[in-house]
PDB file of C-alpha atoms in Angstrom:
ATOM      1  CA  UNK Y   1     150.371 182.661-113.090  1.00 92.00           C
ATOM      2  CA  UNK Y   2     147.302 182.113-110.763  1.00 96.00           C
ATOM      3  CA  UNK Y   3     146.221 178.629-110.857  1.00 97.00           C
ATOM      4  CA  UNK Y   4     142.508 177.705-110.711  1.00 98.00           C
ATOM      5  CA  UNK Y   5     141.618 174.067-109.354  1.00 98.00           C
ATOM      6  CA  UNK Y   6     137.945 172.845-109.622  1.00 98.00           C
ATOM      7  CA  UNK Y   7     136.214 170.784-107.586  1.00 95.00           C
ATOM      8  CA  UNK Y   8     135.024 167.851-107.160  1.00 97.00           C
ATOM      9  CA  UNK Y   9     136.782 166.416-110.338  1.00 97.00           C
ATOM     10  CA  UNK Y  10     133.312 164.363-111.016  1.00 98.00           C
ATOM     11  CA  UNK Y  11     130.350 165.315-109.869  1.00 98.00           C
ATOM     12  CA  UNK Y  12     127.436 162.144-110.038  1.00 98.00           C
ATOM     13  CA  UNK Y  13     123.754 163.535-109.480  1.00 97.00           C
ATOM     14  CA  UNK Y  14     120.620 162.535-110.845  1.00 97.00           C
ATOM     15  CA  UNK Y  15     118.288 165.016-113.019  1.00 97.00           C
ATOM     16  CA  UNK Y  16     116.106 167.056-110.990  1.00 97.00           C
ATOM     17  CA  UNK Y  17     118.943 167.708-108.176  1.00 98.00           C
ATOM     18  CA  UNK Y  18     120.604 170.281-107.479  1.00 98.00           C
ATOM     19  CA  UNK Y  19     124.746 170.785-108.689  1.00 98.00           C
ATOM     20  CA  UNK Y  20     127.086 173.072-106.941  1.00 98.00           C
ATOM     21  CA  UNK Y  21     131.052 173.656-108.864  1.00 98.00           C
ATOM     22  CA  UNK Y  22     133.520 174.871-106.947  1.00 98.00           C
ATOM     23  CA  UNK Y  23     136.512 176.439-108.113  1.00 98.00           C
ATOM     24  CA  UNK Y  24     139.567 178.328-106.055  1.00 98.00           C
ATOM     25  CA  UNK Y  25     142.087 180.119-107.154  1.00 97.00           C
ATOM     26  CA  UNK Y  26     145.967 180.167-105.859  1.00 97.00           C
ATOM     27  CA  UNK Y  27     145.555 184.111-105.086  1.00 96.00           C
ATOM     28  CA  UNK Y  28     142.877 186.717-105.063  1.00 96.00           C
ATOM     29  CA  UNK Y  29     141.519 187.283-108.620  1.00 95.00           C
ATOM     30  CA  UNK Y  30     139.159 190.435-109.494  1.00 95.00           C
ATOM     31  CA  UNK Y  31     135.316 188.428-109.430  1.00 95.00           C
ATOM     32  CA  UNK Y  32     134.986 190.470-112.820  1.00 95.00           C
ATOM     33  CA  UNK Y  33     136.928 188.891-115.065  1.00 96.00           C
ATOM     34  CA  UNK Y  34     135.909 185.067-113.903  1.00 97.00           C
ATOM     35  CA  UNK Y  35     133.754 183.462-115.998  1.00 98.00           C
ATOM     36  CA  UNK Y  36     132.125 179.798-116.028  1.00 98.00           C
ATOM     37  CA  UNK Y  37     131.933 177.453-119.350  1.00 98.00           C
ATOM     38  CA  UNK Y  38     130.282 174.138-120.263  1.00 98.00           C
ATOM     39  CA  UNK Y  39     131.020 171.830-122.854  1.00 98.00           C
ATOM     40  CA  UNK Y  40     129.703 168.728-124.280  1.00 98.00           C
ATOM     41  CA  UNK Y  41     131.548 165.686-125.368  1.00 96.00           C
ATOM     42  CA  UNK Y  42     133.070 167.051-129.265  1.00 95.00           C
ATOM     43  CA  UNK Y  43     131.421 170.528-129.157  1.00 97.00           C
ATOM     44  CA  UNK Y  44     133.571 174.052-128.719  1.00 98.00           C
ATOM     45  CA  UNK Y  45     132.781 175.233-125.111  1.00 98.00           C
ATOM     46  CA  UNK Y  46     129.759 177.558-124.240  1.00 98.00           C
ATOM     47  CA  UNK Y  47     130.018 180.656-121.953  1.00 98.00           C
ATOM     48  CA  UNK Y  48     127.468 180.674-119.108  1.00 98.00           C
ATOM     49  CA  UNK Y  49     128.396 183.135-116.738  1.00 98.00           C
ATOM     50  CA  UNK Y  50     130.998 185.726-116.847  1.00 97.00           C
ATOM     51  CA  UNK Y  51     131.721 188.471-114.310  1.00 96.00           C
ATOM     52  CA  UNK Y  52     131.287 185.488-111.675  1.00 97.00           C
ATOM     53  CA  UNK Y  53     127.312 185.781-111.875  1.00 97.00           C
ATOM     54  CA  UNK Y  54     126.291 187.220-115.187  1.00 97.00           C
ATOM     55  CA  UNK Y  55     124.223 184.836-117.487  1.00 97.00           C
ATOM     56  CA  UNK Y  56     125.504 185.008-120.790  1.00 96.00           C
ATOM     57  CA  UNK Y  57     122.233 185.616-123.542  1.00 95.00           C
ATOM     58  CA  UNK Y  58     120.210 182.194-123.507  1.00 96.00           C
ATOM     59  CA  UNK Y  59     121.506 180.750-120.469  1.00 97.00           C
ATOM     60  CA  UNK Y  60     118.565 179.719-118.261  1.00 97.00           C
ATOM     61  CA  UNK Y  61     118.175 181.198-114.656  1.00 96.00           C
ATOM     62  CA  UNK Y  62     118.829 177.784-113.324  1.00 98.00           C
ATOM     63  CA  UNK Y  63     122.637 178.374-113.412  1.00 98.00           C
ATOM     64  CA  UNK Y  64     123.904 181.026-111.235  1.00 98.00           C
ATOM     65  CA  UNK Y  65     127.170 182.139-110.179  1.00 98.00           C
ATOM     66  CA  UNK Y  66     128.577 183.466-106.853  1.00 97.00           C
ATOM     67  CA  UNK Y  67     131.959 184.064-105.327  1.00 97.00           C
ATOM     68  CA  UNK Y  68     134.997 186.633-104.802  1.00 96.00           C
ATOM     69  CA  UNK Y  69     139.153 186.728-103.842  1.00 96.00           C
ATOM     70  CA  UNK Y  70     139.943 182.973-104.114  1.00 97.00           C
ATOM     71  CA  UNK Y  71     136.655 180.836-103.596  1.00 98.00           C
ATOM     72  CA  UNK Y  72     133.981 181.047-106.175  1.00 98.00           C
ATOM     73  CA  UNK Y  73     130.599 178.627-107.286  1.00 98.00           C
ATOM     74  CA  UNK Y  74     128.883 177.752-110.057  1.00 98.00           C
ATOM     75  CA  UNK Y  75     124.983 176.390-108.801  1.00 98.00           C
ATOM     76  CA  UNK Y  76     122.736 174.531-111.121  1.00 98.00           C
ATOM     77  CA  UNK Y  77     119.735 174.608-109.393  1.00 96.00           C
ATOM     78  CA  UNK Y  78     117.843 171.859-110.527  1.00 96.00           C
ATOM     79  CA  UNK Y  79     119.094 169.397-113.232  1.00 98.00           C
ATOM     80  CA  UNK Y  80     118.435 168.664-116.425  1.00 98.00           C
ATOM     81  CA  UNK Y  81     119.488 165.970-118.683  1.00 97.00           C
ATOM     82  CA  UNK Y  82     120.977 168.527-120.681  1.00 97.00           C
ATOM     83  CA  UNK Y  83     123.275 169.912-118.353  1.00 98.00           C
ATOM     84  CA  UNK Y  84     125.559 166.344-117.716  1.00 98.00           C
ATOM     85  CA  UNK Y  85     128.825 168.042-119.202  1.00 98.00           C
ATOM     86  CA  UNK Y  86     132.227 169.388-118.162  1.00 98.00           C
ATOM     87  CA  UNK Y  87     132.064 172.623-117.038  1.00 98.00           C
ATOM     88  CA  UNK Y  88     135.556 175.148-116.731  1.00 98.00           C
ATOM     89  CA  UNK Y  89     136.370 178.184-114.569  1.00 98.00           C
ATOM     90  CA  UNK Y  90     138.212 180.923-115.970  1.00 98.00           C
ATOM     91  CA  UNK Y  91     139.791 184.148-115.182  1.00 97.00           C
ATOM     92  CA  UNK Y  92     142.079 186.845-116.251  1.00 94.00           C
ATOM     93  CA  UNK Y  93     145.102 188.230-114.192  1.00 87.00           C
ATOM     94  CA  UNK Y  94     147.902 188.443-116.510  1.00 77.00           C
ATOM     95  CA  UNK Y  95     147.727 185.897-118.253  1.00 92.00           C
ATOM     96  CA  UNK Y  96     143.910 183.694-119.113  1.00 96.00           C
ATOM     97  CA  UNK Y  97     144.276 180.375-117.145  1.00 97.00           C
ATOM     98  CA  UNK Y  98     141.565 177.857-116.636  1.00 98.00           C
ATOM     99  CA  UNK Y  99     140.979 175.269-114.364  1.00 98.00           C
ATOM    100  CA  UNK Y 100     141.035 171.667-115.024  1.00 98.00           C
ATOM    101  CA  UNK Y 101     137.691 171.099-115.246  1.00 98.00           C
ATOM    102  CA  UNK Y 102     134.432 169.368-113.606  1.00 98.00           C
ATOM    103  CA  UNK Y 103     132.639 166.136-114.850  1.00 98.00           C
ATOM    104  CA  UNK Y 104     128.884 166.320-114.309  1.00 98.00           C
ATOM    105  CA  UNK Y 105     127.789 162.918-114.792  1.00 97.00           C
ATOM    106  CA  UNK Y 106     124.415 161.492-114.527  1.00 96.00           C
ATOM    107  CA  UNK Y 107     123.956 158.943-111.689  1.00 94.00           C
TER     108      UNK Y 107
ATOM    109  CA  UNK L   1     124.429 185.254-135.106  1.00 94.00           C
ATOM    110  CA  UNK L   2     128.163 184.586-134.410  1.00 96.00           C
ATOM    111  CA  UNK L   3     129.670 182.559-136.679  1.00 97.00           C
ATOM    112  CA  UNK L   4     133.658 181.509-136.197  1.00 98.00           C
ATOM    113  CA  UNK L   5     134.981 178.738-138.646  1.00 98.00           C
ATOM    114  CA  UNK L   6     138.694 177.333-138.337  1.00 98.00           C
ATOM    115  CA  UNK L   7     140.732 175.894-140.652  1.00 97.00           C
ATOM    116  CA  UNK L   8     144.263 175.352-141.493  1.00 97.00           C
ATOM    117  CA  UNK L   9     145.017 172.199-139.287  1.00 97.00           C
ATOM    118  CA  UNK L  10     146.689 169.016-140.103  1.00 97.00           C
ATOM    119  CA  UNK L  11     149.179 166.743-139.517  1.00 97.00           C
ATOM    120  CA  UNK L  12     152.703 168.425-139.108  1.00 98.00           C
ATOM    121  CA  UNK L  13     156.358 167.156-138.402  1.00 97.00           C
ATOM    122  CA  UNK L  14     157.967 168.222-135.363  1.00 97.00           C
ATOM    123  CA  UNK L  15     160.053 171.501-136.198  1.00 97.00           C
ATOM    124  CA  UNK L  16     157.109 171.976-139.448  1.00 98.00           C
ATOM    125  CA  UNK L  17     154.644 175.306-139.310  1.00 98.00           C
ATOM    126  CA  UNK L  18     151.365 175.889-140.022  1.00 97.00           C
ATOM    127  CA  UNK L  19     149.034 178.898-140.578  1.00 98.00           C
ATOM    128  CA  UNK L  20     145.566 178.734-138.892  1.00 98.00           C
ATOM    129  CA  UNK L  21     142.461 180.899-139.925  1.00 98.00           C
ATOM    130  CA  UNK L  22     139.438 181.681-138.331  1.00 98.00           C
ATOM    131  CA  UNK L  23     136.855 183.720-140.742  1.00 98.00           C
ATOM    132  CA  UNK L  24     134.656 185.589-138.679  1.00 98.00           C
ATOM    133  CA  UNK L  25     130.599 186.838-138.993  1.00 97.00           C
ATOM    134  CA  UNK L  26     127.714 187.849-137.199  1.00 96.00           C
ATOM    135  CA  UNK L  27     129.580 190.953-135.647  1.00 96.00           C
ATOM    136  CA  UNK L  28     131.474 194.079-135.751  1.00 96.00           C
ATOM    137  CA  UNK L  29     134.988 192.185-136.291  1.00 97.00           C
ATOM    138  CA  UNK L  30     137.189 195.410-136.295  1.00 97.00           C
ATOM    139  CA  UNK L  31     136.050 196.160-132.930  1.00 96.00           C
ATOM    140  CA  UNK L  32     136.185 192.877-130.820  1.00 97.00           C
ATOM    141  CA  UNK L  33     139.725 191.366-129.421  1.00 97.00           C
ATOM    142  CA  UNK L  34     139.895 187.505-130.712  1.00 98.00           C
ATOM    143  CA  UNK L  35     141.901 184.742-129.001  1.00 98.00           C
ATOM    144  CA  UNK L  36     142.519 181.060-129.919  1.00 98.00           C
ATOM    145  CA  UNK L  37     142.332 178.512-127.051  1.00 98.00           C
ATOM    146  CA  UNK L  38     143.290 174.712-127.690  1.00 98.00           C
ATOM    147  CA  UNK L  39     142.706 171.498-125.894  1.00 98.00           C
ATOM    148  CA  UNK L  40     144.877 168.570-126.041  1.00 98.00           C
ATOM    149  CA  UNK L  41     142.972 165.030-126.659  1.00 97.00           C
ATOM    150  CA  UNK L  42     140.993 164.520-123.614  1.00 96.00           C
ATOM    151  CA  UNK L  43     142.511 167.200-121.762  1.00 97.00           C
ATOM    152  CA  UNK L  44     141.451 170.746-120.686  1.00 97.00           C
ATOM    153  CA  UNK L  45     141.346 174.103-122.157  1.00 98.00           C
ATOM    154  CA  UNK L  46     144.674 176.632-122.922  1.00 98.00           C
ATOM    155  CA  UNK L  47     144.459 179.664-123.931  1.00 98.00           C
ATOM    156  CA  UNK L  48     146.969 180.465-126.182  1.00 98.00           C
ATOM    157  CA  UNK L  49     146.817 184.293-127.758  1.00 98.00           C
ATOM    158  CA  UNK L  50     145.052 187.258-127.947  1.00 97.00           C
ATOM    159  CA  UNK L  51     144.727 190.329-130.347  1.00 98.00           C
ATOM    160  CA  UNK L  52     142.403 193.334-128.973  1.00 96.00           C
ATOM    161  CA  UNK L  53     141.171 195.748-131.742  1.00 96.00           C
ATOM    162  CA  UNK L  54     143.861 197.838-132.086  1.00 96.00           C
ATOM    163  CA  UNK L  55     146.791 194.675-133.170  1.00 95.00           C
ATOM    164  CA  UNK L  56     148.036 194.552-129.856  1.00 97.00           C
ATOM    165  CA  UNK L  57     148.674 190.684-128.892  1.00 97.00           C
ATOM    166  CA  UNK L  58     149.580 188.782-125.725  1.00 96.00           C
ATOM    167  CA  UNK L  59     150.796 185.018-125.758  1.00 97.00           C
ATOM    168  CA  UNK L  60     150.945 182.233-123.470  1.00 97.00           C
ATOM    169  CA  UNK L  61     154.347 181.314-122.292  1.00 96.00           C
ATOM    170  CA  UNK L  62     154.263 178.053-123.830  1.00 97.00           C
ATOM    171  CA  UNK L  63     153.707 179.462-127.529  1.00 97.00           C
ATOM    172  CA  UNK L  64     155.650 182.905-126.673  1.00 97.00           C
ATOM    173  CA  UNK L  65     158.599 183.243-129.448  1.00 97.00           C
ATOM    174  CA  UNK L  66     156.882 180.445-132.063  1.00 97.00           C
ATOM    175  CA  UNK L  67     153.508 181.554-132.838  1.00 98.00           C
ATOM    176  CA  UNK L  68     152.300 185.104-134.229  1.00 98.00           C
ATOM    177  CA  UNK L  69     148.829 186.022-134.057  1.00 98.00           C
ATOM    178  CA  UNK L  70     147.681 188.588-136.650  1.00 98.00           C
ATOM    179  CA  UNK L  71     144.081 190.154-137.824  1.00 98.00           C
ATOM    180  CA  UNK L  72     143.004 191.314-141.477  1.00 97.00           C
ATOM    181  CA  UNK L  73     139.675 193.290-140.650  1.00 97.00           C
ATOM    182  CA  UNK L  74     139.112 193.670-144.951  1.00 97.00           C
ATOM    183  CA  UNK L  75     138.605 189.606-144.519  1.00 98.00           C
ATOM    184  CA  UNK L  76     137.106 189.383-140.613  1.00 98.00           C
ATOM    185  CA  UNK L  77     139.895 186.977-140.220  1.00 98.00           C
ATOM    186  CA  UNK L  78     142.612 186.007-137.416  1.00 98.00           C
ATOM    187  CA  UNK L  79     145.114 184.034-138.084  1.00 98.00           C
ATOM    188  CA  UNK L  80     147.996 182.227-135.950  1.00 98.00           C
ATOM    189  CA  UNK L  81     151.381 181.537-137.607  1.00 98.00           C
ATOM    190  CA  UNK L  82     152.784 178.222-135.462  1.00 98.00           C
ATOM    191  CA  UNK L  83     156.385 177.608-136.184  1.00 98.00           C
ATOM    192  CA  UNK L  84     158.719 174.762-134.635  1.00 98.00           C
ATOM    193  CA  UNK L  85     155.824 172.621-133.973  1.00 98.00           C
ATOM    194  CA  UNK L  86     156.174 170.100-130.932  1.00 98.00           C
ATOM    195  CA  UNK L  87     154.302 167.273-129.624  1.00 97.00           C
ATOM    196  CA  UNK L  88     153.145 168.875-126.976  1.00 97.00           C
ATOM    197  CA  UNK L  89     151.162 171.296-129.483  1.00 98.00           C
ATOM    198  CA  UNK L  90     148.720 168.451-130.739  1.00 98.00           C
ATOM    199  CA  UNK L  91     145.383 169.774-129.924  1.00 98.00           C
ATOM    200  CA  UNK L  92     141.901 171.234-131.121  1.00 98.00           C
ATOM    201  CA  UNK L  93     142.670 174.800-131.478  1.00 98.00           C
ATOM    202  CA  UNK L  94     139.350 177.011-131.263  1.00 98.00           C
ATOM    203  CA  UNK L  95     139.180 180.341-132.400  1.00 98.00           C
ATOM    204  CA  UNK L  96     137.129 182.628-130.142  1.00 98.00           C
ATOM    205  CA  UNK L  97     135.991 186.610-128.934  1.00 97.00           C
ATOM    206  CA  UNK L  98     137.367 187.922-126.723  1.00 96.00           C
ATOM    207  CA  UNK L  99     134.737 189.733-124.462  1.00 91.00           C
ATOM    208  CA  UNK L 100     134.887 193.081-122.276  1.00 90.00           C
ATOM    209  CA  UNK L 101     135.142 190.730-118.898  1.00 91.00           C
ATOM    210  CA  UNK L 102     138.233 188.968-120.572  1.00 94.00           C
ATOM    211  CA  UNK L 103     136.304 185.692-120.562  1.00 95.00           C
ATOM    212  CA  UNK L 104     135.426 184.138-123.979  1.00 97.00           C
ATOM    213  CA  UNK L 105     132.284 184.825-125.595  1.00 96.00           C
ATOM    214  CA  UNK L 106     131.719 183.189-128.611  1.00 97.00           C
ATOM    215  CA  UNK L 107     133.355 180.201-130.058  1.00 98.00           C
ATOM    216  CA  UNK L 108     134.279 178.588-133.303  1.00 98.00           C
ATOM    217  CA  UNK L 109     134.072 174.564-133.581  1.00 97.00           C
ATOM    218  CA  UNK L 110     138.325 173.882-134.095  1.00 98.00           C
ATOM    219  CA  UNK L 111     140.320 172.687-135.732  1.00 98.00           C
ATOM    220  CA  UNK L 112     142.917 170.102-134.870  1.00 98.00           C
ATOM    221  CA  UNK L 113     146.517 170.235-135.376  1.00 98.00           C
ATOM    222  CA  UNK L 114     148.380 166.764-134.844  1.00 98.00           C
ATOM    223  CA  UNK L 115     152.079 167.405-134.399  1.00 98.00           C
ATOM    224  CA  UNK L 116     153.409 163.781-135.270  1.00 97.00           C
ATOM    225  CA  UNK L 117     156.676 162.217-137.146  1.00 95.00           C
TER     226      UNK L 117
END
């Protein structure tokens, strides 16, 4: 099972900067089937980019994704007070795993 | 719009079952793959099972031999059958479709199963 581990476990930044998510994986995974999620203190999780760097519909071109084998990125490029959530990697090889997640927090 | 809604959660005895449902709208059912994912109080997401259009499923290891995931496309519904029920099983468990990438595209809002004596 390939393990995902996300970093930095919190992320403080103020609105207006700019976020970057890291996640790596314990072996090479295909960049197609890794995907990105947020979600907000008791809501369901939201896609935002699957395929590494495609926006899922209504996702704002301020989040982008880049990244291939083991080291991939999620980049928020400037924040805003909507976007203070945790946000999950995810893949498939075998079996779905995600990673542990990613506190954006305001500062 | 996609709509997913969950139900079927509770409280359950260690060793009990339950039956969850997710009823399904806003798209062509018979043709997407569905999967429930769950998340333990304030911990991260699991998925948990699949079932791509044609009834063939795919489990995690910690569910593999006690749950059975199952479709009825006349009703747009999934359901997961959850038999000797553990502790370890308390969580929010969200039904959600499966997309082509294998990521999760669309998700319902849970339902939580408490696994308690």
């Amino acid at each position: 099972e390939i393990v995902l581990t996300q970093s930095p476990g919190t992320l403080s930044l103020s609105p207006g900067e700019r976020a970057t998510l890291s996640c790596r994986a314990s072996q090479s995974i295909s960049s197609t089937y890794f995907a990105w999620y947020q979600q907000k203190p008791g809501q369901a999780p939201r896609l935002l980019l699957y395929g590494t760097s495609t926006r899922a519909t209504g996702i704002p071109d301020r989040f982008s994704g880049d990244g291939s084998g083991t080291d991939f990125t999620l980049t928020i490029s400037r924040l805003e007070p909507e976007d203070f959530a945790v946000y999950y990697c995810q893949q498939y090889s075998g079996p779905y795993t995600f990673g542990q997640g990613t506190k954006l927090e305001i500062k | 719009e996609v709509q997913l809604l969950e139900s079927g959660g509770g409280l359950v005895h260690p060793g009990g079952s339950l039956r969850l449902s997710c009823a399904a709208s806003g798209f062509t059912f018979s043709s997407s793959a569905m999967s429930w994912v769950r998340q333990a109080p304030g911990k991260g997401l699991e998925w948990v099972s699949t079932i791509n259009n044609r009834g063939g499923t795919d489990y995690a290891a910690s569910v593999k031999g006690r749950s059975t995931i199952s479709r009825d496309n006349s009703k747009n519904t999934v359901y997961l059958q959850m038999n000797s029920l553990r502790a370890e099983d308390t969580a929010v468990y969200f039904c959600a479709v499966r997309g082509l990438t294998f990521n999760f595209d669309s998700w319902g809002q849970g339902t939580l199963v408490t696994v308690s004596s």
